[in-house]
XYZ file of C-alpha atoms in Angstrom:
110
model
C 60.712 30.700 127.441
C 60.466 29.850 123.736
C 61.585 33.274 122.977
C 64.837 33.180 124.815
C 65.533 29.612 123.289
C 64.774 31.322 119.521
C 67.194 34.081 120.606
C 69.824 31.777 122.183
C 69.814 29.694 118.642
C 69.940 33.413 116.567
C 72.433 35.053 118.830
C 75.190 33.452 117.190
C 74.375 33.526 113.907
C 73.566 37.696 114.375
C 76.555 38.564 116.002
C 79.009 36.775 113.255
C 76.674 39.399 110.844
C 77.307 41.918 112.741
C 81.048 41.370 113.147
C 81.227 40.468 109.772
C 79.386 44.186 108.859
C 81.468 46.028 111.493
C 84.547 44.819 109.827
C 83.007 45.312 106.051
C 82.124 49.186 106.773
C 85.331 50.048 109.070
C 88.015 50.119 106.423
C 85.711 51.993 104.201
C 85.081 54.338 107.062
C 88.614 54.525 107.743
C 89.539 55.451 104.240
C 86.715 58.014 104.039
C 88.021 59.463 107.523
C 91.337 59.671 105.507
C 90.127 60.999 102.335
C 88.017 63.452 104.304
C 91.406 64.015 106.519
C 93.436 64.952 102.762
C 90.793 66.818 101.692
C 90.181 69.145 105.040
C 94.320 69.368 104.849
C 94.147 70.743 101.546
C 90.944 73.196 101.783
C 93.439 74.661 104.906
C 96.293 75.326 102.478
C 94.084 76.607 99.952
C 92.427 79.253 102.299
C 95.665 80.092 103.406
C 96.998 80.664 99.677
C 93.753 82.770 99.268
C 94.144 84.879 102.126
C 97.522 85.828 101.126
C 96.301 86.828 97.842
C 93.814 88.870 99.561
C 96.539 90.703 101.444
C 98.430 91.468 98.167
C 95.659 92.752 96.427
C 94.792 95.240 99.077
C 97.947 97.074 98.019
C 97.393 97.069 94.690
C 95.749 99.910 93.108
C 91.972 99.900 92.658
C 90.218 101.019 89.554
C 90.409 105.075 89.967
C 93.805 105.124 91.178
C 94.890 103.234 88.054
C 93.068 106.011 86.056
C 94.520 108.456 87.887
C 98.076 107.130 87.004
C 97.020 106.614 83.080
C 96.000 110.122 82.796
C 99.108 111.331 84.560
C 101.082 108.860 82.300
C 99.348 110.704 79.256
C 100.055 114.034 80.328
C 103.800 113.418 80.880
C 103.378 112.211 77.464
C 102.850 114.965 75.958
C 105.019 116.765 77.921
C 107.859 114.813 76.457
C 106.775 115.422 73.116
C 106.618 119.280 74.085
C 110.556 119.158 75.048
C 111.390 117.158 72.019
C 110.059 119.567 69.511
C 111.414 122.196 71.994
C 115.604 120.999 71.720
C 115.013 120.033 68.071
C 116.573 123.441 67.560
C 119.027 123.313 70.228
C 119.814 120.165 68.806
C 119.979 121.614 65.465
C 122.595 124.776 66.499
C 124.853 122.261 68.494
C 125.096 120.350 65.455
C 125.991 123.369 63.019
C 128.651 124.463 66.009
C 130.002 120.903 66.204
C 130.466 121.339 61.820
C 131.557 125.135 62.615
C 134.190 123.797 64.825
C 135.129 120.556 62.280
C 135.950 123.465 59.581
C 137.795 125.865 61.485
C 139.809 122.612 62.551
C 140.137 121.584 59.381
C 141.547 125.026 57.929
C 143.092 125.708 60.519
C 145.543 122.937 60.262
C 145.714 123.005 57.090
């Protein structure tokens, strides 16, 4: 019996602590469950952002492909240059018409 008198005195006493250490930990539980809440939200957006990056860069050309295009890119290069030294001359006739035509103009009014 002298144990349930010891308890009866310390029951009191105990469950103020524990009330008191319920109500110390909940907010800080509460705010973790939010921060924890934020964070989870934000991780989902994140993930989301990544997998529609990961979409987008499925369509973009991987490394051969782009080398394929440079090359082709260089050899349309140089096939511009090839057709610019090839109407230089053209060029260079239409110009000596165009004065051929200024002259006889010129004469020919005069």
């Amino acid at each position: 019996m002298f144990v349930w008198e010891d308890l009866r005195a310390w029951a009191t006493p105990l469950l103020s602590l524990a009330a008191l250490v319920i109500s110390w930990i909940s907010p800080r539980s509460r705010a973790r469950q939010d921060l924890f809440e934020r964070l989870k939200d934000k991780v989902e957006k994140i993930d989301a952002r990544l997998s529609h990056v990961e979409v987008e860069i499925e369509h973009l050309p991987d490394k051969d492909v782009a080398h394929r295009l440079e090359m082709a890119i260089a050899r349309l290069d140089g096939r511009m240059e090839t057709l610019d030294e090839r109407l230089k001359p053209v060029a260079a006739m239409a110009g000596r018409l165009h004065e051929m035509a200024l002259e006889e103009a010129r004469h020919g009014r005069g």
